[in-house]
Coordinates of C-alpha atoms (C1' of nucleotides) in Angstrom, one line a residue:
Chain A
M1 CA -17.9 9.8 -28.0
N2 CA -14.7 10.3 -26.0
Q3 CA -15.2 14.0 -26.3
S4 CA -11.6 15.0 -25.6
L5 CA -10.9 13.7 -22.1
E6 CA -8.5 15.8 -20.1
P7 CA -5.0 14.5 -19.8
W8 CA -5.2 13.4 -16.2
M9 CA -8.2 11.4 -17.0
E10 CA -6.6 9.7 -20.0
E11 CA -3.7 8.7 -17.9
L12 CA -5.8 7.3 -15.2
L13 CA -7.9 5.2 -17.5
H14 CA -4.9 4.1 -19.4
A15 CA -3.1 3.2 -16.3
E16 CA -5.9 1.0 -15.3
A17 CA -6.4 -0.5 -18.7
S18 CA -2.8 -1.4 -19.2
G19 CA -2.8 -3.9 -16.4
D20 CA -1.0 -3.8 -13.1
K21 CA 2.5 -2.4 -13.6
M22 CA 2.4 -1.5 -10.0
T23 CA 5.3 -2.3 -7.7
E24 CA 4.4 -4.3 -4.7
K25 CA 4.9 -1.3 -2.5
Q26 CA 2.8 0.9 -4.7
S27 CA -0.1 -1.4 -4.6
R28 CA 0.3 -1.6 -0.8
I29 CA 0.1 2.2 -0.8
F30 CA -3.0 2.0 -3.0
E31 CA -4.8 -0.4 -0.7
A32 CA -3.8 1.4 2.4
A33 CA -5.1 4.7 1.0
I34 CA -8.4 3.1 0.2
E35 CA -8.6 1.9 3.8
V36 CA -7.7 5.2 5.4
F37 CA -9.7 7.4 3.1
A38 CA -12.8 5.3 3.7
E39 CA -12.2 5.4 7.4
K40 CA -11.4 9.0 8.0
G41 CA -12.4 10.8 4.8
Y42 CA -9.9 12.3 2.4
S43 CA -9.3 15.6 4.3
G44 CA -9.1 13.7 7.5
S45 CA -6.4 11.3 6.3
S46 CA -2.7 12.0 6.5
T47 CA -0.1 10.7 4.1
S48 CA 2.0 9.7 7.0
E49 CA -0.7 7.4 8.3
I50 CA -1.2 5.9 4.8
A51 CA 2.5 5.3 4.6
Q52 CA 2.6 3.7 8.0
R53 CA -0.3 1.4 7.3
A54 CA 1.3 0.4 3.9
G55 CA 4.6 -0.2 5.6
V56 CA 6.5 2.2 3.5
A57 CA 8.3 5.4 3.9
E58 CA 6.3 8.6 3.4
G59 CA 8.5 9.6 0.6
T60 CA 7.6 6.5 -1.4
I61 CA 4.1 7.7 -1.8
F62 CA 5.2 10.8 -3.6
R63 CA 7.5 8.8 -5.8
H64 CA 4.4 7.3 -7.4
Y65 CA 1.8 10.1 -6.9
K66 CA 2.7 13.7 -7.3
T67 CA 0.2 14.9 -4.7
K68 CA -2.2 13.5 -2.2
K69 CA -5.1 14.5 -4.5
E70 CA -3.6 12.5 -7.4
L71 CA -3.6 9.5 -5.1
L72 CA -7.2 10.0 -4.4
L73 CA -8.2 10.4 -8.0
S74 CA -6.2 7.4 -9.1
I75 CA -8.5 5.4 -6.7
V76 CA -11.8 7.0 -7.3
A77 CA -11.8 7.9 -11.0
P78 CA -11.5 4.3 -12.2
T79 CA -14.3 3.3 -9.8
M80 CA -16.8 5.5 -11.6
V81 CA -15.9 3.7 -14.8
R82 CA -16.2 0.3 -13.2
L83 CA -19.6 1.3 -11.8
I84 CA -21.1 1.6 -15.3
S85 CA -19.0 -1.0 -17.0
P86 CA -21.7 -3.6 -17.3
F87 CA -23.8 -1.2 -19.4
V88 CA -21.0 -0.7 -21.8
L89 CA -20.4 -4.4 -22.4
R90 CA -21.5 -6.0 -25.6
E91 CA -23.9 -8.4 -23.8
F92 CA -25.9 -5.4 -22.8
R93 CA -26.6 -4.3 -26.3
D94 CA -27.7 -7.8 -27.1
V95 CA -30.8 -7.1 -25.1
F96 CA -32.2 -6.1 -28.5
K97 CA -31.8 -9.5 -30.0
T98 CA -32.2 -11.7 -27.0
D99 CA -35.9 -11.4 -26.2
Y100 CA -36.1 -11.6 -22.5
E101 CA -39.1 -13.4 -21.0
S102 CA -40.0 -10.4 -19.0
V103 CA -38.6 -7.0 -18.2
D104 CA -38.6 -8.1 -14.7
Q105 CA -36.2 -10.9 -15.3
F106 CA -33.8 -8.7 -17.1
L107 CA -34.0 -5.8 -14.6
R108 CA -33.7 -8.0 -11.6
A109 CA -30.5 -9.5 -13.0
I110 CA -28.8 -6.3 -13.6
I111 CA -30.0 -4.7 -10.3
E112 CA -28.8 -7.7 -8.4
N113 CA -25.5 -7.5 -10.2
R114 CA -24.9 -3.9 -9.3
I115 CA -25.9 -4.4 -5.7
E116 CA -23.3 -7.2 -5.6
F117 CA -20.7 -4.9 -7.0
L118 CA -21.5 -2.1 -4.6
E119 CA -21.3 -4.4 -1.6
K120 CA -18.0 -5.8 -2.7
N121 CA -16.6 -2.3 -3.1
Q122 CA -18.2 -0.5 -0.2
S123 CA -15.0 1.4 0.7
L124 CA -14.6 2.7 -2.9
L125 CA -18.2 3.7 -3.1
K126 CA -17.9 5.5 0.2
I127 CA -14.9 7.5 -0.9
L128 CA -16.5 8.3 -4.2
I129 CA -19.7 9.6 -2.7
Q130 CA -17.9 11.5 0.0
E131 CA -15.5 13.3 -2.4
L132 CA -17.9 13.9 -5.3
P133 CA -19.1 17.2 -4.0
F134 CA -15.6 18.5 -3.3
Q135 CA -13.6 17.3 -6.4
P136 CA -14.5 19.2 -9.5
E137 CA -12.6 16.7 -11.6
L138 CA -14.8 14.0 -10.4
R139 CA -18.0 15.9 -11.1
A140 CA -16.7 16.8 -14.5
Q141 CA -16.1 13.1 -15.3
L142 CA -19.5 12.2 -14.0
E143 CA -21.2 14.8 -16.1
K144 CA -19.2 14.5 -19.3
V145 CA -18.4 10.8 -19.4
I146 CA -20.5 8.7 -17.1
F147 CA -23.9 10.3 -17.5
P148 CA -23.8 10.6 -21.3
Q149 CA -22.6 7.0 -21.7
L150 CA -25.3 5.8 -19.3
K151 CA -27.9 7.8 -21.0
Q152 CA -26.9 6.6 -24.4
R153 CA -26.5 2.9 -23.7
V154 CA -29.2 2.4 -21.1
G155 CA -31.4 4.8 -23.0
K156 CA -31.8 2.5 -25.9
V157 CA -32.9 -0.4 -23.7
I158 CA -35.3 1.7 -21.8
A159 CA -36.7 3.2 -25.0
K160 CA -37.4 -0.3 -26.2
F161 CA -39.2 -1.2 -23.0
K162 CA -41.2 1.9 -23.1
S163 CA -42.2 1.4 -26.7
E164 CA -43.4 -2.0 -25.9
G165 CA -45.5 -0.5 -23.1
R166 CA -43.7 -2.5 -20.5
M167 CA -42.3 0.5 -18.6
I168 CA -43.6 3.9 -17.5
D169 CA -43.1 6.7 -19.9
L170 CA -40.6 8.9 -18.2
P171 CA -37.3 10.5 -19.4
T172 CA -34.4 8.0 -19.2
P173 CA -32.5 10.0 -16.6
T174 CA -35.5 10.2 -14.4
I175 CA -36.0 6.4 -14.5
M176 CA -32.4 5.8 -13.8
R177 CA -32.4 8.3 -10.9
L178 CA -35.4 6.6 -9.3
A179 CA -33.9 3.1 -9.6
V180 CA -30.4 4.1 -8.5
S181 CA -31.6 6.1 -5.5
A182 CA -33.6 3.1 -4.2
I183 CA -30.5 0.9 -4.6
M184 CA -28.3 3.4 -2.9
G185 CA -30.7 3.7 0.0
Y186 CA -30.6 0.0 0.4
V187 CA -26.8 0.0 0.4
A188 CA -26.5 3.0 2.6
I189 CA -28.8 1.6 5.4
R190 CA -27.1 -1.8 5.1
S191 CA -23.7 -0.2 5.6
F192 CA -25.0 2.0 8.4
Y193 CA -26.1 -1.1 10.3
G194 CA -22.9 -2.8 9.3
T195 CA -22.8 -6.5 10.0
R196 CA -23.9 -6.5 13.6
E197 CA -24.7 -8.9 16.3
G198 CA -28.3 -8.2 17.2
A199 CA -29.1 -7.1 13.7
V200 CA -32.8 -6.7 13.0
W201 CA -32.1 -6.8 9.3
D202 CA -33.3 -9.5 7.0
D203 CA -31.1 -8.8 4.1
A204 CA -32.8 -11.2 1.6
K205 CA -36.2 -9.7 2.3
E206 CA -35.0 -6.1 2.2
R207 CA -33.3 -6.6 -1.1
Q208 CA -36.3 -8.3 -2.5
A209 CA -38.5 -5.5 -1.3
T210 CA -36.2 -2.9 -2.8
I211 CA -36.3 -4.6 -6.2
D212 CA -40.0 -5.1 -6.1
F213 CA -40.4 -1.4 -5.2
I214 CA -38.4 -0.3 -8.2
M215 CA -40.2 -2.6 -10.6
K216 CA -43.6 -1.6 -9.3
G217 CA -42.8 2.0 -9.4
L218 CA -41.5 1.8 -12.9
A219 CA -44.3 -0.3 -14.3
P220 CA -46.5 1.4 -16.9
Chain B
M1 CA -39.1 7.6 25.7
N2 CA -36.1 10.0 26.2
Q3 CA -34.1 6.9 27.2
S4 CA -31.4 8.8 29.1
L5 CA -29.9 11.2 26.6
E6 CA -26.2 11.8 27.0
P7 CA -25.3 15.2 28.6
W8 CA -24.0 16.8 25.5
M9 CA -27.1 16.0 23.7
E10 CA -29.3 17.3 26.4
E11 CA -27.4 20.6 26.3
L12 CA -27.7 20.9 22.6
L13 CA -31.4 20.2 22.5
H14 CA -31.9 22.5 25.5
A15 CA -29.8 25.2 24.0
E16 CA -32.0 25.1 20.9
A17 CA -35.3 24.8 22.7
S18 CA -34.5 27.7 25.1
G19 CA -34.5 30.3 22.3
D20 CA -31.6 32.3 21.0
K21 CA -29.5 33.5 23.8
M22 CA -26.7 33.9 21.3
T23 CA -24.6 36.9 21.1
E24 CA -24.6 38.6 17.7
K25 CA -21.0 37.4 17.2
Q26 CA -21.9 33.9 18.2
S27 CA -24.6 33.6 15.7
R28 CA -22.3 35.1 13.1
I29 CA -19.9 32.3 13.9
F30 CA -22.7 29.8 13.7
E31 CA -23.8 30.9 10.3
A32 CA -20.2 31.2 9.0
A33 CA -19.5 27.7 10.2
I34 CA -22.5 26.3 8.3
E35 CA -21.2 28.0 5.2
V36 CA -17.6 26.8 5.4
F37 CA -18.5 23.3 6.5
A38 CA -20.9 22.9 3.6
E39 CA -18.4 24.3 1.2
K40 CA -15.2 22.4 2.3
G41 CA -16.4 19.7 4.6
Y42 CA -15.7 19.5 8.3
S43 CA -12.1 18.3 8.1
G44 CA -11.3 20.6 5.2
S45 CA -12.5 23.6 7.2
S46 CA -10.2 25.7 9.4
T47 CA -11.3 27.6 12.5
S48 CA -9.3 30.5 11.2
E49 CA -11.4 30.7 8.0
I50 CA -14.6 30.5 9.9
A51 CA -13.5 33.3 12.2
Q52 CA -12.5 35.4 9.2
R53 CA -15.8 34.9 7.4
A54 CA -17.7 35.6 10.6
G55 CA -15.7 38.8 11.1
V56 CA -14.5 37.8 14.6
A57 CA -11.2 36.9 16.2
E58 CA -10.3 33.2 16.2
G59 CA -10.3 33.1 20.0
T60 CA -14.0 34.1 20.0
I61 CA -15.0 30.8 18.5
F62 CA -13.5 28.9 21.4
R63 CA -15.1 31.3 23.9
H64 CA -18.4 29.8 22.8
Y65 CA -17.5 26.3 21.7
K66 CA -14.9 24.2 23.5
T67 CA -13.7 22.5 20.4
K68 CA -14.2 22.6 16.6
K69 CA -16.2 19.4 16.9
E70 CA -18.6 20.9 19.5
L71 CA -19.2 23.6 17.0
L72 CA -20.1 21.0 14.4
L73 CA -22.4 19.1 16.7
S74 CA -24.2 22.3 17.8
I75 CA -25.0 22.8 14.1
V76 CA -25.9 19.3 13.1
A77 CA -27.5 17.6 16.0
P78 CA -30.5 20.0 16.1
T79 CA -30.9 19.5 12.4
M80 CA -31.7 15.8 12.9
V81 CA -34.4 16.7 15.3
R82 CA -35.9 19.4 13.0
L83 CA -35.8 16.8 10.2
I84 CA -38.4 14.6 11.9
S85 CA -40.2 17.4 13.9
P86 CA -43.4 17.3 11.7
F87 CA -43.9 13.6 12.7
V88 CA -43.8 14.5 16.3
L89 CA -46.4 17.3 16.0
R90 CA -49.9 16.8 17.4
E91 CA -51.4 17.3 13.9
F92 CA -49.7 14.3 12.8
R93 CA -51.4 12.0 15.3
D94 CA -54.7 13.6 14.2
V95 CA -54.4 11.5 11.1
F96 CA -56.3 8.9 13.0
K97 CA -59.3 11.1 13.6
T98 CA -59.3 13.2 10.4
D99 CA -60.1 10.8 7.7
Y100 CA -58.2 11.8 4.7
E101 CA -59.9 11.4 1.3
S102 CA -57.0 9.3 0.1
V103 CA -53.7 8.1 1.3
D104 CA -52.3 9.9 -1.7
Q105 CA -53.5 13.2 -0.5
F106 CA -51.9 12.8 2.9
L107 CA -48.6 11.3 1.7
R108 CA -48.2 13.9 -1.0
A109 CA -48.7 16.7 1.5
I110 CA -46.1 15.4 3.9
I111 CA -43.6 14.5 1.2
E112 CA -43.9 17.9 -0.4
N113 CA -43.4 19.4 3.0
R114 CA -40.2 17.5 3.7
I115 CA -38.8 18.2 0.2
E116 CA -39.4 21.9 0.9
F117 CA -37.6 21.6 4.2
L118 CA -34.6 19.8 2.7
E119 CA -34.3 22.4 0.0
K120 CA -34.4 25.3 2.3
N121 CA -31.7 23.7 4.4
Q122 CA -29.5 22.2 1.8
S123 CA -26.3 23.2 3.6
L124 CA -27.3 21.7 6.9
L125 CA -28.4 18.5 5.1
K126 CA -25.1 18.3 3.3
I127 CA -23.1 18.7 6.4
L128 CA -25.3 16.1 8.2
I129 CA -24.9 13.5 5.5
Q130 CA -21.2 14.1 5.1
E131 CA -20.4 13.8 8.8
L132 CA -22.8 11.0 9.8
P133 CA -20.3 8.3 8.9
F134 CA -17.5 9.9 10.9
Q135 CA -19.2 11.2 14.1
P136 CA -20.2 8.4 16.4
E137 CA -22.3 10.8 18.5
L138 CA -24.5 11.6 15.5
R139 CA -24.9 7.9 14.6
A140 CA -25.9 7.2 18.2
Q141 CA -28.4 10.0 18.2
L142 CA -29.8 8.7 14.9
E143 CA -30.1 5.2 16.2
K144 CA -31.3 5.9 19.7
V145 CA -33.5 8.9 19.3
I146 CA -34.4 9.6 15.7
F147 CA -35.1 6.1 14.4
P148 CA -37.2 5.0 17.3
Q149 CA -39.3 8.1 17.4
L150 CA -39.9 7.8 13.7
K151 CA -40.7 4.2 13.9
Q152 CA -43.2 4.8 16.7
R153 CA -45.0 7.8 15.4
V154 CA -45.0 7.1 11.7
G155 CA -45.4 3.4 12.4
K156 CA -48.9 4.0 13.8
V157 CA -50.0 5.8 10.7
I158 CA -48.5 3.3 8.4
A159 CA -50.1 0.5 10.3
K160 CA -53.4 2.1 9.9
F161 CA -52.9 2.4 6.1
K162 CA -51.8 -1.2 5.9
S163 CA -54.8 -2.5 7.9
E164 CA -57.1 -0.6 5.6
G165 CA -55.4 -2.3 2.7
R166 CA -54.3 1.0 1.2
M167 CA -50.5 0.3 1.5
I168 CA -48.2 -2.6 0.8
D169 CA -47.6 -4.9 3.7
L170 CA -43.9 -4.3 4.5
P171 CA -42.1 -3.5 7.8
T172 CA -42.4 0.2 8.7
P173 CA -38.6 0.8 8.5
T174 CA -38.6 -0.7 5.0
I175 CA -41.4 1.5 3.8
M176 CA -39.7 4.6 5.2
R177 CA -36.4 3.6 3.7
L178 CA -37.9 3.3 0.3
A179 CA -39.7 6.6 0.5
V180 CA -36.8 8.5 2.0
S181 CA -34.2 7.2 -0.4
A182 CA -36.3 8.3 -3.4
I183 CA -36.7 11.7 -1.9
M184 CA -33.0 11.9 -1.1
G185 CA -32.1 10.9 -4.7
Y186 CA -34.3 13.7 -6.0
V187 CA -32.7 16.3 -3.6
A188 CA -29.2 15.0 -4.4
I189 CA -29.5 15.2 -8.1
R190 CA -31.1 18.6 -7.9
S191 CA -28.3 19.9 -5.8
F192 CA -25.8 18.3 -8.1
Y193 CA -27.1 20.2 -11.1
G194 CA -27.4 23.2 -8.8
T195 CA -29.5 26.0 -10.3
R196 CA -27.8 26.4 -13.6
E197 CA -28.2 28.2 -16.8
G198 CA -28.8 25.6 -19.4
A199 CA -30.4 23.3 -17.0
V200 CA -32.2 20.4 -18.5
W201 CA -34.2 19.9 -15.4
D202 CA -37.9 20.3 -15.2
D203 CA -38.3 20.5 -11.4
A204 CA -42.0 20.3 -11.2
K205 CA -42.1 17.2 -13.4
E206 CA -39.3 15.5 -11.6
R207 CA -40.8 16.1 -8.3
Q208 CA -44.2 14.8 -9.5
A209 CA -42.5 11.7 -11.0
T210 CA -40.7 11.1 -7.7
I211 CA -43.8 11.3 -5.6
D212 CA -45.8 9.1 -8.1
F213 CA -43.0 6.6 -8.0
I214 CA -43.1 6.4 -4.2
M215 CA -46.9 6.1 -4.2
K216 CA -47.0 3.4 -6.9
G217 CA -44.2 1.5 -5.3
L218 CA -45.9 1.5 -1.9
A219 CA -49.4 0.7 -3.2
P220 CA -50.8 -2.7 -2.0
Chain C
dC1 C1' 31.5 -6.4 -13.6
dC2 C1' 30.2 -2.1 -14.6
dA3 C1' 26.9 1.5 -15.4
dC4 C1' 22.6 3.2 -15.2
dC5 C1' 18.0 4.1 -13.6
dA6 C1' 13.9 3.4 -11.3
dA7 C1' 12.4 2.4 -6.6
dG8 C1' 12.8 3.4 -1.9
dT9 C1' 14.2 6.0 2.2
dG10 C1' 13.7 9.3 6.2
dA11 C1' 15.3 13.5 8.0
dG12 C1' 14.1 18.1 7.0
dT13 C1' 11.0 22.2 5.3
dG14 C1' 7.8 26.0 5.8
dA15 C1' 3.0 26.4 6.2
dT16 C1' -1.1 25.5 8.6
dT17 C1' -3.6 23.4 12.4
dA18 C1' -6.7 23.6 16.7
dC19 C1' -6.4 25.6 20.7
dT20 C1' -4.6 28.8 25.0
dC21 C1' -4.1 32.7 27.7
dA22 C1' -3.1 37.2 29.5
dC23 C1' -5.3 41.2 28.7
dA24 C1' -9.2 44.6 26.9
dT25 C1' -13.9 45.7 26.5
dT26 C1' -18.8 45.6 27.4
dC27 C1' -22.6 44.5 30.2
dA28 C1' -25.6 43.9 34.1
dT29 C1' -26.5 44.6 39.0
dT30 C1' -26.2 47.1 43.0
Chain D
dA1 C1' -20.2 55.0 40.0
dA2 C1' -18.4 50.7 41.3
dT3 C1' -17.7 45.9 40.7
dG4 C1' -17.7 41.3 38.9
dA5 C1' -18.8 38.5 35.2
dA6 C1' -19.4 37.6 30.5
dT7 C1' -17.6 38.6 26.0
dG8 C1' -14.0 39.5 22.8
dT9 C1' -9.1 39.8 21.3
dG10 C1' -4.8 38.3 18.8
dA11 C1' -0.2 37.0 19.6
dG12 C1' 1.7 32.7 20.8
dT13 C1' 2.3 27.3 21.0
dA14 C1' 3.2 22.7 20.0
dA15 C1' 1.7 19.5 16.8
dT16 C1' 0.8 18.0 12.4
dC17 C1' 0.5 18.7 7.6
dA18 C1' 1.9 17.7 2.5
dC19 C1' 5.8 17.6 0.2
dT20 C1' 11.2 17.8 -1.0
dC21 C1' 15.7 16.1 -1.5
dA22 C1' 20.2 14.1 -1.0
dC23 C1' 21.1 9.6 -0.6
dT24 C1' 20.9 4.3 -0.7
dT25 C1' 19.3 0.1 -2.6
dG26 C1' 18.2 -3.4 -6.1
dG27 C1' 17.7 -5.0 -10.5
dT28 C1' 18.7 -5.1 -15.6
dG29 C1' 21.2 -4.7 -20.1
dG30 C1' 25.6 -4.6 -22.3

DNA sequence: CCACCAAGTGAGTGATTACTCACATTCATT
DNA sequence: AATGAATGTGAGTAATCACTCACTTGGTGG
């Protein structure tokens, strides 16, 4: 399953798994980097500004991260894992035993959950999406680790739904793509409008419409 | 309608409208810039590389564009206009007269048309999406010109569909968001996989599934 | 109390950046 | 052919870049 992760990836995952051994200054750097990267993009950010905003000397950054890119990856790679973490949890496999009242109920719950996650981590998501096209390591992780795991775990649940005739008969990746893109569109527009004064944006209704849209589109 | 465009925008639109008065070298710069920006991102690109790839001296770039950012905007601002141009065409308003057999037929046609456009202009789209969060001028144009025009033009057609009970009763922007995000998801994944050797991607089927998904989701 | 090492510093490094400018070339108009 | 403007050039500039390194600080184990 772990199909020989590359060393840098092992380290990153391990670093995250093994709790926060971070110095206070290091975590200040970490947070500041998230801020600046999200604000100006990776290429548009300078290590000097990150240091400044973290309240540390520029050299301190390189004490903890060999390069600027390593700092980026240490932020973004774990995010991809966290993004799919609910699907890897045991509870998720229990869908087989627990017979949900409706597909709706189950799907709604998980969609709401992921929307919540995305909104609480808007900066991380922004950085991830921005850098995905430019960082081959990230694309590799997505393709070799994230996609397969998603396909395997979620695939089983979707297969069950399909076999019960409660969901449209399409390939699992296609179904996921359609659902995910609707959610991403919702999140994207929401962040475009930000939280504004004269906002003509009824969030509850928009979210409901999005979920309904997905459900109706994926109905058999 | 034109609600007082800012000068730079006027110029850009005018420059495009008034045909190609470009020098050969200028258009070489223009094309090279599209290449490099799409490849490395705006901040990650250097004017020296653009000049090199265009086969001109670096100074030539600044003869035609005051700054690097102006070069970017000259590429990307017209793209936004072209993106919605079909909806501004006269034919589009004729939907009222011409009674389409089905909403399906009409929507399918226009969705296919825009997918085609996006695929033929992948680089431009990539640059646009990448820079939208960082260029206030672009966001302003989107908000003040693109969105309103879309809402007005497309709104009428959608209103007609809704009144005929052939489409779900949701706000126009919501309907557009749902349709557009599904299309963007399709385009994004397609470009992620690129055109590869062992591609497990049946394009025709994916496209069909996407369109069906939109139609079903927007059905009344 | 010493010795040791990781954590932290900030001045310094060469490379690269967007942009300028004095000058050369080409073009259009008379 | 002459002239003025538009186009093109590339060496030059100050600023900024990611990163290094000799050094200081602070905490921990013996």
